[in-house]
Short mmCIF file of C-alpha atoms in Angstrom, two decimals:
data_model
loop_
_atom_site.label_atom_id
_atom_site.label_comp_id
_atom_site.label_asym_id
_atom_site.label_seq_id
_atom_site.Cartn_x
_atom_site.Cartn_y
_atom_site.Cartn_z
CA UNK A 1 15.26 -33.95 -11.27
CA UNK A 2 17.49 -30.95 -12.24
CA UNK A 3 16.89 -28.25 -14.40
CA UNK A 4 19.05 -27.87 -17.32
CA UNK A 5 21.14 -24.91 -16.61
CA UNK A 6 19.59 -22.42 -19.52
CA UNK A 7 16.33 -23.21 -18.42
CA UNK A 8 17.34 -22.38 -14.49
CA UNK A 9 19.01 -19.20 -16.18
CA UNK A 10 15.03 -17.74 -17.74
CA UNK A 11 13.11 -19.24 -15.18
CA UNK A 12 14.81 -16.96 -12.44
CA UNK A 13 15.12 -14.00 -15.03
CA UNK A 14 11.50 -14.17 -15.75
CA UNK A 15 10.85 -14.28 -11.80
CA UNK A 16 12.61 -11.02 -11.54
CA UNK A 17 10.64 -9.16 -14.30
CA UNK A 18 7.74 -10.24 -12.59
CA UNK A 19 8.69 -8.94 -8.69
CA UNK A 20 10.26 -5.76 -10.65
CA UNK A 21 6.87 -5.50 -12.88
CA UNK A 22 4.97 -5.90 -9.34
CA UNK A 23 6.63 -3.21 -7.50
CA UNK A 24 6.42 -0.79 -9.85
CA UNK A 25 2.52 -1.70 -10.19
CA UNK A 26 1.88 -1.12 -5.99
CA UNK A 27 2.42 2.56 -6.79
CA UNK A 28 -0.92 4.23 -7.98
CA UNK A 29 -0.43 8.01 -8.36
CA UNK A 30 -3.98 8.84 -8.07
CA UNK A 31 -4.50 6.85 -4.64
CA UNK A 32 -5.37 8.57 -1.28
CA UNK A 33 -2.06 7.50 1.30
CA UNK A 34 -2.37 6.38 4.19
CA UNK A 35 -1.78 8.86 7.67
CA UNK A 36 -0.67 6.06 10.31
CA UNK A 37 0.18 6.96 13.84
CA UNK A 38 1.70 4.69 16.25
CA UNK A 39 0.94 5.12 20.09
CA UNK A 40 2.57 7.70 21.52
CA UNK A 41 3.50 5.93 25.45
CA UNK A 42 4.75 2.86 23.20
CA UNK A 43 7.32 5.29 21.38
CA UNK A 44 8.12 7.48 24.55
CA UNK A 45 9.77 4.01 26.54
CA UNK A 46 12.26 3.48 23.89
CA UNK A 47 15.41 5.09 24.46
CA UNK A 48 15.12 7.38 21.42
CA UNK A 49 12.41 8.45 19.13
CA UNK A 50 11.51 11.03 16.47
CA UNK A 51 8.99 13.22 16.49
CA UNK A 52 7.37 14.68 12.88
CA UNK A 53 7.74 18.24 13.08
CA UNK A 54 5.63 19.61 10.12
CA UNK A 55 2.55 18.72 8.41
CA UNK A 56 1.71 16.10 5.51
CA UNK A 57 5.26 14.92 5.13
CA UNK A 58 5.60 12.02 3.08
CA UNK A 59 6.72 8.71 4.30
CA UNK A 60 8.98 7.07 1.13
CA UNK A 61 10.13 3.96 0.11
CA UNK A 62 14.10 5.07 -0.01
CA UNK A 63 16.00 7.88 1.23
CA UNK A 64 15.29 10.48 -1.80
CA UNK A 65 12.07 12.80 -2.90
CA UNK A 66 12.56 11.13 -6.28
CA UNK A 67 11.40 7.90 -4.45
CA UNK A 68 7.79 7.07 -4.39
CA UNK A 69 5.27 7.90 -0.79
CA UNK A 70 4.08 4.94 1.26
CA UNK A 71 1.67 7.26 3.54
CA UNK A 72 1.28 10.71 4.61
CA UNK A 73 2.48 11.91 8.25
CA UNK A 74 0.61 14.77 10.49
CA UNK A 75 2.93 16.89 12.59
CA UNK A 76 3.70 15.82 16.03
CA UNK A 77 3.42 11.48 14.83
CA UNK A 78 5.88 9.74 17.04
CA UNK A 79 8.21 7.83 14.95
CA UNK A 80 10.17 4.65 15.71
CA UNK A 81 13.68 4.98 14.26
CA UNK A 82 14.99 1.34 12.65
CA UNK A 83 17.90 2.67 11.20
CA UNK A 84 19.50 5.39 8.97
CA UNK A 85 21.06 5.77 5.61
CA UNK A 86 24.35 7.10 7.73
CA UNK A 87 24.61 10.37 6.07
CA UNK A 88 25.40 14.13 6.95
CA UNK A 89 25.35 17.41 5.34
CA UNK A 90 21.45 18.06 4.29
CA UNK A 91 21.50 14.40 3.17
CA UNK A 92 20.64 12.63 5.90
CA UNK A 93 17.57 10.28 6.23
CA UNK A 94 16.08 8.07 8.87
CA UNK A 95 14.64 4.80 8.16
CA UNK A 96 11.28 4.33 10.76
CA UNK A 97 8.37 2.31 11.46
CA UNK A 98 4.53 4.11 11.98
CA UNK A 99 1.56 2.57 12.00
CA UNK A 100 2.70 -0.71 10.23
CA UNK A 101 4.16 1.06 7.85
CA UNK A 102 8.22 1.16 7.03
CA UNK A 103 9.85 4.02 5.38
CA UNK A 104 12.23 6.63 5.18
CA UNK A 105 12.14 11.05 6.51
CA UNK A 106 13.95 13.03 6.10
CA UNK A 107 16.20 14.52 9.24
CA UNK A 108 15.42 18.22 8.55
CA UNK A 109 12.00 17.75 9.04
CA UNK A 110 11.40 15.75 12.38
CA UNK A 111 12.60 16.34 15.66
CA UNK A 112 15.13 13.74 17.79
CA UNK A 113 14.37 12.47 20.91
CA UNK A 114 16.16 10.85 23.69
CA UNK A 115 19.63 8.84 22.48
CA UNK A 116 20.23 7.30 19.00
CA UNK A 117 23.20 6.30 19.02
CA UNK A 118 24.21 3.23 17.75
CA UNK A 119 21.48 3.48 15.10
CA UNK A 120 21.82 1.06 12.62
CA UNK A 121 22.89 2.01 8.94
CA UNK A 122 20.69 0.70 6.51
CA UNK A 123 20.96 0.61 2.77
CA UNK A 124 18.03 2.45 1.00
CA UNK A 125 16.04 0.46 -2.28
CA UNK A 126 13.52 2.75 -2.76
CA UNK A 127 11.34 2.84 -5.72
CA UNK A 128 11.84 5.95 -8.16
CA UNK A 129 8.66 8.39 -9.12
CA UNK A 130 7.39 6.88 -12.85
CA UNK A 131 6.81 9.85 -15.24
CA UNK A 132 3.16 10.98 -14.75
CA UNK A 133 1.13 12.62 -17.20
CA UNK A 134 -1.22 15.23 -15.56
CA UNK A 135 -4.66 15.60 -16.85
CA UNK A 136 -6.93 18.48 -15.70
CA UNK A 137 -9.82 17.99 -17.92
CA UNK A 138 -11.28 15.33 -19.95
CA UNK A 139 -9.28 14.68 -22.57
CA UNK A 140 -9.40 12.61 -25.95
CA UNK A 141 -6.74 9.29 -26.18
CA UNK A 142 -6.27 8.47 -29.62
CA UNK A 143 -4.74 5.28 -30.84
CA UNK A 144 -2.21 6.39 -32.87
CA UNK A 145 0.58 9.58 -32.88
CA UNK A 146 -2.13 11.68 -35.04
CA UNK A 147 -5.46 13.19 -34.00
CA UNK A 148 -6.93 11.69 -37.37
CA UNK A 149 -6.33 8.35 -35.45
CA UNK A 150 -9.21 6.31 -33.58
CA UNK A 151 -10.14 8.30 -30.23
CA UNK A 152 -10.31 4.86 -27.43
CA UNK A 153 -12.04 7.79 -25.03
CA UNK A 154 -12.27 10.56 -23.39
CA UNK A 155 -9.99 9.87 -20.18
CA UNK A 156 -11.16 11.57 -17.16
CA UNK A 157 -9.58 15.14 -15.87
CA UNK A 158 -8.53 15.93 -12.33
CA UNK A 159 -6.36 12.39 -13.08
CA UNK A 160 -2.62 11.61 -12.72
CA UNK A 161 -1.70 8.56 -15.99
CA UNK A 162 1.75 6.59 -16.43
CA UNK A 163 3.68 7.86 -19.40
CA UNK A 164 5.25 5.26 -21.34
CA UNK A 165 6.75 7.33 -24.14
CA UNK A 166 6.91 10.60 -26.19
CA UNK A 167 6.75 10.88 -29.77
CA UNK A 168 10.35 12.69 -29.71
CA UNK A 169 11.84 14.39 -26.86
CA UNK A 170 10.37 17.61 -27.07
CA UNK A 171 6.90 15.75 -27.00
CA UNK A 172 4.01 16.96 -28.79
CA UNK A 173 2.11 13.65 -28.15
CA UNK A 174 2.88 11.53 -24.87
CA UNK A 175 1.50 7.78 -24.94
CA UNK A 176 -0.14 7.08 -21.24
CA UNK A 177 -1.67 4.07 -19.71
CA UNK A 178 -5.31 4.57 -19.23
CA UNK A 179 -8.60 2.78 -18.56
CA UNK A 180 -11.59 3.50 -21.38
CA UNK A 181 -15.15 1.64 -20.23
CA UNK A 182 -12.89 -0.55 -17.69
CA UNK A 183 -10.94 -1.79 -20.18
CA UNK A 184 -7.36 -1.20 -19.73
CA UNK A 185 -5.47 0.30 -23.08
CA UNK A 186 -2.74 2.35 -23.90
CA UNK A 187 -3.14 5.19 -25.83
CA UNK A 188 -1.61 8.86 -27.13
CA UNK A 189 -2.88 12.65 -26.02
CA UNK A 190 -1.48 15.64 -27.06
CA UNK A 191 1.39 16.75 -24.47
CA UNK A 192 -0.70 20.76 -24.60
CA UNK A 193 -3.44 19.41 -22.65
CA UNK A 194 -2.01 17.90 -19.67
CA UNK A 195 1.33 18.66 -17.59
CA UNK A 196 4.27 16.20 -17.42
CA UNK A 197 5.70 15.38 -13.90
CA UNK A 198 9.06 13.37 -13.80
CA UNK A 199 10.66 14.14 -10.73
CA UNK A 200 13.28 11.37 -10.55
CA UNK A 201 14.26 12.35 -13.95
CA UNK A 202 13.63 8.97 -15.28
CA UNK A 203 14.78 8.06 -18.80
CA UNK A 204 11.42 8.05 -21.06
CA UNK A 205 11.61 5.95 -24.14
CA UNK A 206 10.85 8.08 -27.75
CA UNK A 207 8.41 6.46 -30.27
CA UNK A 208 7.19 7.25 -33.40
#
């Protein structure tokens, strides 16, 4: 039988939110990455490879620091090149495979090997770094935009949280995501005792 068109129309919007909502979720700033490797006589038979020429370089998901890490690369990792985002001029990124793993480097910061031309160009859909709220000790994470307001906990220090908004733009009190006695909640702290990190510049939405 088919759908009525309308009904087509929110059933594939809501599927979108939901692969959006996902992809954002994969990305836990607090998690330990990954350091693949790939075998380094596999890599050396292909006509051209890259070769990781500094330590703990991130591997991202598009062809920008603003985009989020998949895993962490040790100098000298052989890389195999799938393609490249076809650009010059300090911009240019390469688009490889380590370890299982598929993401982007940048070129100043591995070495070339053998002959790449003809490397494919490939369009980059990276996922941008969400706001993070940096927390160094315990703090308290009140309910509301007061410190008269219900305290949910004390969330732990040494921690990275999602921001989801400031109380004005200049924030005094940023609203994180956060887990109190495995429960997960939402909640506000005041902006003094943690350090905000939005390095993709990402538009933050102003409550209160």
């Amino acid at each position: 039988m088919r759908m009525p068109r309308p009904f087509l129309l929110i059933l594939l919007t809501a599927l979108c939110l939901a692969l959006a909502s996902a992809a954002v979720a994969q990305y836990d700033p607090n998690a330990e990455l990954p350091r693949p490797v790939n075998n380094i006589n596999t890599v050396k038979a292909l006509p051209g490879y890259l070769i990781v020429n500094t330590d703990n370089l991130f591997l991202r998901s598009g062809d920008s620091a603003r985009t989020t890490p998949v895993a962490i690369l040790d100098g000298g990792t052989h890389l195999i090149v799938r393609g490249s985002n076809g650009r010059e001029d300090g911009l240019a990124w390469w688009y490889v495979e380590v370890g299982g793993y598929e993401g982007w480097v940048k070129d100043e910061f591995v070495i070339v090997r053998g002959d790449l031309r003809g490397t494919p160009i490939v369009d980059s859909d990276g996922t941008l770094l969400s706001p993070a709220l940096y927390i160094g000790y315990a703090a308290p994470l009140y309910d509301e935009l007061t410190g008269e307001g219900e305290v949910l906990c004390d969330i732990t220090g040494d921690r990275f949280y999602l921001v989801l908004a400031l109380n004005q733009s200049d924030a005094t009190w940023i609203k994180v995501r956060a887990t109190c006695a495995g429960r997960a909640v939402q909640g506000w702290v005041w902006a003094e005792r943690g350090l905000l990190r939005n390095p993709a510049g990402v538009e933050i939405p102003v409550e209160g």
